[in-house]
Short mmCIF file of C-alpha atoms and ligand atoms in Angstrom, two decimals:
data_model
loop_
_atom_site.label_atom_id
_atom_site.label_comp_id
_atom_site.label_asym_id
_atom_site.label_seq_id
_atom_site.Cartn_x
_atom_site.Cartn_y
_atom_site.Cartn_z
CA MET Q 1 -0.07 0.27 -0.27
CA LEU Q 2 0.98 3.53 -1.06
CA LEU Q 3 -0.01 5.10 2.32
CA SER Q 4 2.38 6.36 4.23
CA HIS Q 5 1.04 8.36 6.97
CA LEU Q 6 -1.44 11.27 8.15
CA GLU Q 7 -0.57 15.12 7.95
CA CYS Q 8 -2.29 17.95 9.45
CA THR Q 9 -3.23 20.70 6.67
CA ALA Q 10 -2.72 23.58 9.26
CA CYS Q 11 0.69 22.93 11.58
CA GLY Q 12 2.13 19.40 9.29
CA LYS Q 13 2.36 17.27 12.54
CA GLN Q 14 2.51 14.09 11.12
CA HIS Q 15 0.27 11.16 12.66
CA GLN Q 16 0.09 7.45 12.37
CA TRP Q 17 -2.80 6.20 9.89
CA ARG Q 18 -2.86 2.65 11.83
CA GLY Q 19 -5.45 3.97 13.97
CA LEU Q 20 -8.95 5.70 14.14
CA GLN Q 21 -7.62 9.43 13.87
CA ASN Q 22 -9.72 12.33 13.92
CA LEU Q 23 -8.26 15.54 13.72
CA CYS Q 24 -4.73 17.14 14.16
CA THR Q 25 -3.66 16.26 18.26
CA ALA Q 26 -1.92 19.45 18.09
CA CYS Q 27 -3.77 22.24 16.48
CA GLY Q 28 -7.39 20.36 15.99
CA LYS Q 29 -7.36 21.31 11.98
CA PRO Q 30 -7.92 18.64 9.66
CA LEU Q 31 -5.37 15.62 8.75
CA PHE Q 32 -4.59 14.74 5.02
CA ALA Q 33 -3.32 11.22 3.95
CA ILE Q 34 -0.37 11.07 2.43
CA TYR Q 35 1.09 8.58 -0.15
CA ASP Q 36 4.42 7.68 -1.20
CA LEU Q 37 3.77 9.09 -4.62
CA GLU Q 38 7.73 8.49 -5.94
CA ARG Q 39 6.73 4.76 -5.96
CA ALA Q 40 3.47 5.30 -7.73
CA ARG Q 41 5.23 6.97 -10.64
CA GLN Q 42 5.31 3.64 -12.10
CA LEU Q 43 1.49 3.35 -12.26
CA ASP Q 44 0.15 3.60 -16.20
CA ARG Q 45 -2.51 5.99 -16.38
CA SER Q 46 -4.04 4.82 -19.26
CA SER Q 47 -4.45 1.39 -17.31
CA PHE Q 48 -7.07 2.59 -14.99
CA ARG Q 49 -10.03 3.09 -17.52
CA THR Q 50 -10.18 -0.96 -18.27
CA ARG Q 51 -10.71 -1.88 -14.61
CA GLU Q 52 -14.09 -1.82 -12.89
CA LYS Q 53 -16.05 1.25 -12.94
CA SER Q 54 -15.97 2.01 -9.22
CA LEU Q 55 -13.91 4.46 -7.72
CA TRP Q 56 -11.91 1.69 -6.10
CA ARG Q 57 -10.19 1.37 -9.69
CA TRP Q 58 -7.96 4.20 -8.27
CA ARG Q 59 -7.01 1.55 -5.29
CA GLU Q 60 -3.09 2.38 -5.28
CA LEU Q 61 -4.53 6.12 -4.67
CA LEU Q 62 -6.35 5.20 -1.87
CA PRO Q 63 -6.15 4.21 1.69
CA LEU Q 64 -6.70 0.27 2.44
CA PRO Q 65 -4.61 -2.53 2.15
CA PRO Q 66 -4.85 -4.60 -1.12
CA ASP Q 67 -6.10 -7.60 0.60
CA VAL Q 68 -9.18 -5.92 2.41
CA GLU Q 69 -12.11 -5.89 0.32
CA PRO Q 70 -13.81 -2.40 0.25
CA ILE Q 71 -17.44 -1.50 1.56
CA SER Q 72 -18.54 -0.89 -1.66
CA LEU Q 73 -22.03 -0.19 -3.53
CA GLY Q 74 -20.63 0.37 -6.89
CA GLU Q 75 -19.99 3.78 -6.22
CA GLY Q 76 -17.99 6.50 -8.41
CA GLY Q 77 -17.48 5.81 -12.50
CA THR Q 78 -20.45 8.35 -12.97
CA PRO Q 79 -20.88 9.99 -16.65
CA LEU Q 80 -19.75 13.76 -17.58
CA LEU Q 81 -22.17 14.63 -20.06
CA ARG Q 82 -21.60 17.32 -22.24
CA ALA Q 83 -24.31 20.01 -22.32
CA ALA Q 84 -24.51 21.60 -25.48
CA LYS Q 85 -27.87 23.08 -25.06
CA PHE Q 86 -27.64 24.75 -21.59
CA GLY Q 87 -23.98 25.86 -22.09
CA ARG Q 88 -24.31 27.39 -25.33
CA ASP Q 89 -21.23 29.81 -25.54
CA VAL Q 90 -18.87 27.49 -23.49
CA GLU Q 91 -17.75 23.97 -23.43
CA LEU Q 92 -19.89 22.80 -20.44
CA TRP Q 93 -19.60 19.46 -18.76
CA ILE Q 94 -21.84 18.10 -16.06
CA LYS Q 95 -20.53 15.49 -13.67
CA ASP Q 96 -23.36 13.69 -12.77
CA GLU Q 97 -23.01 12.47 -9.25
CA SER Q 98 -26.80 11.62 -9.10
CA VAL Q 99 -26.47 8.23 -10.20
CA ASN Q 100 -24.25 6.93 -7.11
CA PRO Q 101 -25.53 4.57 -4.76
CA THR Q 102 -27.52 6.65 -2.34
CA GLN Q 103 -28.27 9.65 -5.27
CA SER Q 104 -25.22 11.54 -4.53
CA PHE Q 105 -21.74 12.15 -4.60
CA LYS Q 106 -21.35 11.49 -0.69
CA ALA Q 107 -20.99 7.86 -1.64
CA ARG Q 108 -17.59 8.62 -2.62
CA GLY Q 109 -16.69 9.81 0.76
CA MET Q 110 -18.32 7.39 2.78
CA THR Q 111 -17.14 4.18 1.03
CA VAL Q 112 -13.79 4.91 2.17
CA ALA Q 113 -14.42 6.23 5.10
CA VAL Q 114 -16.39 3.44 6.27
CA SER Q 115 -14.40 1.03 4.60
CA MET Q 116 -11.26 2.43 7.06
CA ALA Q 117 -13.36 2.81 9.96
CA LYS Q 118 -14.28 -0.60 9.98
CA TYR Q 119 -10.47 -1.86 8.97
CA LEU Q 120 -9.50 -0.24 12.16
CA GLY Q 121 -11.86 -1.48 14.51
CA ALA Q 122 -14.82 1.14 14.89
CA LYS Q 123 -18.01 -0.46 15.87
CA LYS Q 124 -20.59 2.32 16.11
CA LEU Q 125 -20.17 5.52 13.47
CA ALA Q 126 -21.87 9.13 14.17
CA VAL Q 127 -22.30 12.11 11.49
CA PRO Q 128 -24.19 15.11 11.43
CA SER Q 129 -25.78 15.59 8.06
CA ALA Q 130 -27.62 18.61 6.29
CA GLY Q 131 -29.16 15.66 3.97
CA ASN Q 132 -27.37 13.36 1.96
CA ALA Q 133 -23.98 12.23 3.96
CA GLY Q 134 -26.46 11.12 6.77
CA GLY Q 135 -27.76 8.89 3.70
CA ALA Q 136 -24.79 7.41 2.44
CA MET Q 137 -23.13 6.89 5.84
CA ALA Q 138 -25.97 4.93 6.96
CA ALA Q 139 -25.98 2.67 3.52
CA TYR Q 140 -22.41 1.94 4.04
CA ALA Q 141 -22.25 0.99 7.64
CA ALA Q 142 -25.17 -1.12 6.95
CA ARG Q 143 -23.46 -3.19 4.27
CA ALA Q 144 -20.29 -3.04 6.70
CA GLY Q 145 -22.33 -3.95 10.07
CA LEU Q 146 -21.73 -1.43 11.88
CA GLU Q 147 -24.21 0.64 13.63
CA ALA Q 148 -25.01 4.02 12.62
CA HIS Q 149 -25.90 6.89 13.96
CA VAL Q 150 -27.17 10.04 12.04
CA PHE Q 151 -28.37 13.79 13.51
CA MET Q 152 -30.22 15.86 11.38
CA PRO Q 153 -31.45 19.28 11.15
CA SER Q 154 -35.57 18.61 11.83
CA ASP Q 155 -36.23 20.35 8.98
CA THR Q 156 -33.65 18.22 6.62
CA PRO Q 157 -35.66 16.79 3.40
CA ARG Q 158 -38.03 13.67 4.11
CA ALA Q 159 -36.63 11.78 1.78
CA ASN Q 160 -33.10 12.18 3.63
CA ILE Q 161 -34.20 11.50 7.23
CA ILE Q 162 -36.53 8.27 5.57
CA GLU Q 163 -33.88 7.09 3.71
CA CYS Q 164 -31.07 6.73 6.91
CA ARG Q 165 -34.58 4.70 8.96
CA GLU Q 166 -34.66 2.45 6.10
CA VAL Q 167 -31.34 1.54 5.64
CA GLY Q 168 -31.07 0.83 9.61
CA ALA Q 169 -29.55 3.64 10.99
CA GLN Q 170 -30.71 5.66 14.51
CA VAL Q 171 -31.83 8.94 13.65
CA THR Q 172 -31.73 12.07 16.04
CA LEU Q 173 -33.54 14.91 14.72
CA ILE Q 174 -32.32 18.20 15.95
CA ASP Q 175 -33.97 21.80 16.39
CA GLY Q 176 -31.09 23.65 14.83
CA LEU Q 177 -28.58 23.55 12.03
CA ILE Q 178 -25.59 20.64 11.11
CA THR Q 179 -23.32 22.58 13.49
CA ASP Q 180 -25.50 22.03 16.31
CA CYS Q 181 -25.97 18.23 15.42
CA GLY Q 182 -21.92 18.19 15.36
CA ALA Q 183 -21.81 19.39 18.82
CA GLU Q 184 -24.09 16.96 19.78
CA ILE Q 185 -22.03 14.41 18.64
CA ALA Q 186 -18.97 15.59 19.85
CA LYS Q 187 -20.70 15.61 23.61
CA ARG Q 188 -21.37 12.14 23.50
CA LYS Q 189 -19.06 10.42 21.54
CA GLN Q 190 -17.01 9.82 24.03
CA GLN Q 191 -19.45 7.59 26.30
CA GLU Q 192 -20.95 6.13 23.12
CA GLY Q 193 -18.11 4.87 21.99
CA TRP Q 194 -18.74 6.62 18.27
CA PHE Q 195 -16.31 7.21 15.66
CA ASP Q 196 -16.67 10.43 14.07
CA VAL Q 197 -17.13 10.93 10.76
CA SER Q 198 -17.95 14.35 10.01
CA THR Q 199 -16.51 16.04 7.25
CA LEU Q 200 -13.00 16.24 7.28
CA LYS Q 201 -13.35 15.51 11.15
CA GLU Q 202 -11.76 12.18 9.94
CA PRO Q 203 -9.01 11.71 7.01
CA TYR Q 204 -10.96 9.57 4.74
CA ARG Q 205 -14.22 11.11 3.19
CA ILE Q 206 -11.88 13.68 1.01
CA GLU Q 207 -9.90 10.62 -0.29
CA GLY Q 208 -12.93 9.13 -1.43
CA LYS Q 209 -13.96 12.81 -2.89
CA LYS Q 210 -10.61 13.29 -4.77
CA THR Q 211 -11.56 10.69 -7.02
CA LEU Q 212 -13.78 13.18 -8.71
CA GLY Q 213 -10.50 14.90 -9.57
CA TYR Q 214 -8.93 11.66 -10.95
CA GLU Q 215 -12.03 10.93 -12.63
CA ILE Q 216 -12.70 14.09 -14.83
CA ALA Q 217 -8.82 14.05 -15.51
CA GLU Q 218 -9.33 11.13 -17.03
CA GLN Q 219 -12.84 11.73 -18.90
CA LEU Q 220 -10.98 15.09 -20.24
CA ASP Q 221 -8.11 12.97 -21.47
CA TRP Q 222 -6.04 14.20 -19.10
CA LYS Q 223 -6.43 17.80 -19.75
CA LEU Q 224 -7.94 19.61 -16.72
CA PRO Q 225 -10.68 22.21 -17.56
CA ASP Q 226 -10.78 26.19 -17.72
CA VAL Q 227 -13.15 26.53 -14.63
CA VAL Q 228 -15.17 24.39 -11.94
CA LEU Q 229 -18.21 25.13 -10.77
CA TYR Q 230 -18.70 23.39 -7.05
CA PRO Q 231 -21.80 23.50 -4.51
CA THR Q 232 -19.93 24.30 -1.36
CA GLY Q 233 -21.01 23.06 1.64
CA GLY Q 234 -18.36 21.52 3.81
CA GLY Q 235 -16.08 22.00 0.98
CA THR Q 236 -14.51 18.30 0.34
CA GLY Q 237 -15.05 17.56 -2.91
CA LEU Q 238 -13.32 20.75 -3.63
CA ILE Q 239 -10.53 20.38 -1.42
CA GLY Q 240 -10.41 16.53 -2.30
CA MET Q 241 -10.45 17.45 -6.25
CA TRP Q 242 -7.62 20.02 -5.40
CA LYS Q 243 -5.92 17.38 -3.98
CA ALA Q 244 -5.93 14.87 -6.64
CA PHE Q 245 -4.55 17.89 -9.17
CA ASP Q 246 -1.63 17.84 -6.73
CA GLU Q 247 -1.27 14.15 -6.67
CA MET Q 248 -1.60 13.96 -10.33
CA GLU Q 249 1.08 16.40 -11.19
CA LYS Q 250 3.47 14.29 -8.69
CA LEU Q 251 2.62 11.18 -10.16
CA GLY Q 252 3.57 12.99 -13.92
CA TRP Q 253 0.01 12.39 -15.09
CA ILE Q 254 -0.80 16.15 -15.82
CA GLY Q 255 1.30 19.12 -16.02
CA GLU Q 256 0.80 22.29 -13.80
CA LYS Q 257 -2.18 24.06 -15.32
CA ARG Q 258 -4.83 24.10 -12.83
CA PRO Q 259 -8.80 24.94 -13.08
CA ARG Q 260 -10.11 28.38 -11.97
CA MET Q 261 -12.29 27.01 -8.61
CA PHE Q 262 -15.50 28.50 -7.87
CA SER Q 263 -17.58 27.93 -4.80
CA VAL Q 264 -21.28 28.13 -5.06
CA GLN Q 265 -23.49 28.79 -2.18
CA ALA Q 266 -26.68 30.12 -1.55
CA SER Q 267 -27.73 33.39 -0.49
CA GLY Q 268 -29.11 32.44 2.83
CA CYS Q 269 -26.17 30.62 3.49
CA ALA Q 270 -22.87 32.09 1.87
CA PRO Q 271 -20.14 32.37 4.52
CA ILE Q 272 -17.06 31.05 1.71
CA VAL Q 273 -18.62 34.13 -0.21
CA ARG Q 274 -18.36 36.49 2.43
CA ALA Q 275 -14.80 35.51 3.90
CA PHE Q 276 -13.44 35.60 0.06
CA GLU Q 277 -14.97 38.80 -0.37
CA ALA Q 278 -13.97 40.47 2.49
CA GLY Q 279 -9.81 38.84 2.17
CA GLU Q 280 -10.46 36.82 5.04
CA GLN Q 281 -8.05 33.56 5.74
CA PHE Q 282 -10.96 31.86 7.63
CA ALA Q 283 -14.92 31.92 7.20
CA ALA Q 284 -17.04 33.23 10.55
CA GLU Q 285 -20.19 31.43 11.01
CA PHE Q 286 -23.05 32.45 8.71
CA PRO Q 287 -25.75 33.62 11.00
CA ASN Q 288 -29.60 32.64 10.70
CA ALA Q 289 -28.51 29.94 7.73
CA HIS Q 290 -31.45 29.19 5.66
CA THR Q 291 -31.81 27.63 1.86
CA ALA Q 292 -33.79 25.24 0.13
CA ALA Q 293 -30.59 23.55 -1.04
CA SER Q 294 -29.94 21.42 2.09
CA GLY Q 295 -26.21 20.35 1.38
CA LEU Q 296 -25.58 23.79 1.41
CA ARG Q 297 -26.74 25.25 4.61
CA VAL Q 298 -23.11 24.81 6.23
CA PRO Q 299 -22.90 27.92 8.33
CA LYS Q 300 -19.31 27.01 9.72
CA ALA Q 301 -16.96 24.62 7.99
CA ILE Q 302 -13.92 23.31 9.64
CA GLY Q 303 -11.84 23.00 6.30
CA ASP Q 304 -12.85 27.04 5.15
CA PHE Q 305 -9.19 27.93 5.05
CA LEU Q 306 -8.30 25.38 2.71
CA MET Q 307 -11.04 25.96 0.40
CA LEU Q 308 -10.72 29.85 0.51
CA ASN Q 309 -6.95 29.39 -0.34
CA ILE Q 310 -7.93 27.17 -3.40
CA LEU Q 311 -10.16 29.80 -4.52
CA ARG Q 312 -7.39 32.56 -4.30
CA GLN Q 313 -4.89 30.15 -5.88
CA SER Q 314 -6.48 28.97 -8.48
CA SER Q 315 -8.15 32.75 -9.67
CA GLY Q 316 -11.37 31.39 -9.07
CA GLY Q 317 -13.91 32.66 -6.67
CA ALA Q 318 -17.09 32.63 -4.87
CA ILE Q 319 -20.58 33.30 -5.75
CA ALA Q 320 -23.96 33.27 -4.12
CA VAL Q 321 -27.15 32.08 -5.82
CA GLU Q 322 -30.93 32.68 -4.80
CA ASP Q 323 -33.10 30.02 -3.87
CA LYS Q 324 -35.75 31.12 -6.48
CA GLU Q 325 -32.87 30.94 -8.87
CA MET Q 326 -31.82 27.94 -8.26
CA ILE Q 327 -35.11 25.98 -7.99
CA GLU Q 328 -36.09 27.64 -11.47
CA ALA Q 329 -32.91 26.25 -12.90
CA VAL Q 330 -33.94 22.62 -12.11
CA ARG Q 331 -36.41 22.81 -14.66
CA ASP Q 332 -34.28 24.66 -17.14
CA VAL Q 333 -31.43 22.18 -16.91
CA GLY Q 334 -33.63 18.94 -16.73
CA SER Q 335 -35.46 20.07 -19.95
CA ASP Q 336 -32.54 21.19 -21.92
CA GLU Q 337 -30.34 18.30 -20.86
CA GLY Q 338 -32.33 15.31 -19.15
CA VAL Q 339 -30.69 15.41 -15.64
CA PHE Q 340 -33.06 15.88 -12.96
CA VAL Q 341 -30.52 17.95 -10.87
CA ALA Q 342 -30.39 18.67 -7.14
CA PRO Q 343 -30.90 22.43 -6.19
CA GLU Q 344 -27.44 22.39 -5.30
CA GLY Q 345 -25.92 21.15 -8.86
CA ALA Q 346 -28.68 23.80 -10.07
CA ALA Q 347 -27.24 26.64 -8.02
CA CYS Q 348 -23.92 26.22 -10.50
CA PHE Q 349 -25.88 26.41 -13.51
CA VAL Q 350 -27.33 29.96 -12.34
CA ALA Q 351 -23.64 30.84 -11.17
CA LEU Q 352 -22.32 29.80 -14.50
CA LYS Q 353 -24.79 32.59 -16.10
CA LYS Q 354 -23.66 35.23 -13.62
CA LEU Q 355 -19.88 34.53 -14.07
CA ARG Q 356 -20.84 34.99 -18.42
CA ALA Q 357 -22.38 38.03 -17.94
CA SER Q 358 -19.84 39.40 -15.31
CA GLY Q 359 -16.92 38.26 -17.91
CA LYS Q 360 -15.49 36.39 -15.16
CA ILE Q 361 -15.64 33.12 -17.50
CA ALA Q 362 -14.88 33.73 -21.05
CA ALA Q 363 -17.03 32.31 -24.35
CA GLY Q 364 -15.57 29.22 -25.36
CA GLU Q 365 -13.77 28.08 -22.24
CA LYS Q 366 -14.28 24.41 -20.69
CA VAL Q 367 -16.57 24.67 -17.93
CA VAL Q 368 -17.14 21.47 -15.36
CA ILE Q 369 -20.12 21.74 -13.14
CA PHE Q 370 -20.83 19.59 -10.35
CA ASN Q 371 -24.37 18.06 -9.78
CA THR Q 372 -23.67 16.63 -6.82
CA GLY Q 373 -27.08 14.88 -5.98
CA SER Q 374 -30.61 14.06 -7.34
CA GLY Q 375 -33.55 16.00 -7.33
CA ILE Q 376 -36.21 13.20 -6.35
CA LYS Q 377 -34.89 14.24 -2.92
CA TYR Q 378 -36.07 17.36 -2.67
CA LEU Q 379 -39.62 17.12 -3.90
CA ASP Q 380 -41.06 19.58 -1.32
CA SER Q 381 -39.28 22.32 -2.88
CA PHE Q 382 -41.19 22.14 -6.10
CA ALA Q 383 -44.45 23.30 -6.77
CA ASP Q 384 -47.35 20.51 -7.75
C1 LIG O 30 -26.40 17.61 -2.92
C2 LIG O 30 -25.29 17.93 -2.04
N1 LIG O 30 -24.23 19.06 -2.67
C3 LIG O 30 -23.54 19.82 -2.11
C4 LIG O 30 -23.16 19.29 -0.99
C5 LIG O 30 -22.23 20.08 -0.31
O1 LIG O 30 -20.78 19.08 -0.20
P1 LIG O 30 -19.12 19.66 0.49
O2 LIG O 30 -19.68 19.42 1.87
O3 LIG O 30 -18.58 18.49 -0.21
O4 LIG O 30 -18.86 21.08 0.19
C6 LIG O 30 -24.11 18.27 -0.03
C7 LIG O 30 -23.47 18.15 1.24
O5 LIG O 30 -24.38 17.64 1.60
C8 LIG O 30 -24.46 17.77 -0.88
O6 LIG O 30 -25.67 17.20 -0.32
ZN1 LIG O 31 -2.23 20.75 13.26
#
């Protein structure tokens, strides 16, 4: 296995991977999995295409010893669809994550996190979820034979709550936001023996999410797009992809060109947009967070500084859109392209129009939008 150790994203302190780890024991910031990429340079990037269509085909670049069977439901390997009608004057592609198990890209993070947690001896998992992460964790925990405890805001879309219960999770609804759910887990986890799999509070969900970066590179013939639009809550996918780009460059698979990365948020919960515009290094908690795009209702993210760095380093940006615009865009995208996108994904299509209008995206540029989930879980947001 090429995984060598875990390293703090803020202070650089090294940690062992052979044991359940949450945050850096010195400074409380997220840990990254570090691989021996020198040794991995012998890997031929074209050899991955013929392997089975699951993100575990990137096995050498993921944790988990090679003789251990992953907890898998067939996640990843999703289509990159050309969207010529909606895109009109840009070269637009949709990475359609709605076809994952549990209908969202959260499956990517959870297959890796749950596989590693089980391998390292966890018996009970707990997660706060604004929506889709709970369902994904519950499904993979069920398959792994582990207990699942999901904490969700009581106004989370019904489909997410029902899904968690029907795949065997213990669901607790909290009158509050995802941050309150996380605080409840932090308070009880020691006594209950739960392993906390919150976004970026364990090191492997991001490893699953980074495969988004590997996949778009492969699907675009190893030439990264000019622009990436990513609906941002906790930011695991954004941070994961950026990590993947760095790894691929070290592997000699791509050059140093990076896409301009844009975080798309809801006007009712836009902590990253606010911090980006104010030139801040960290993002303050966003007050009274509200949006129908439940995955974007994350008022405070532990990886805020990592996201803000990426947006600036890539010469990208951050943009907020109104709920009304997102919900209208669902039908525009659906009728143009045949994909029933989640409001989070739809937000990126609105953002594309705004960024074209302001000239931040030029005509003819190659743009990838991440449709992170399916509209089918948000039926209450649509008129009858
Ligand atoms: C459909 C959907 N899109 C986007 C997000 C935000 O993802 P991230 O935490 O990687 O920023 C979520 C998170 O719950 C989600 O469910
Ligand atoms: Zn640290």
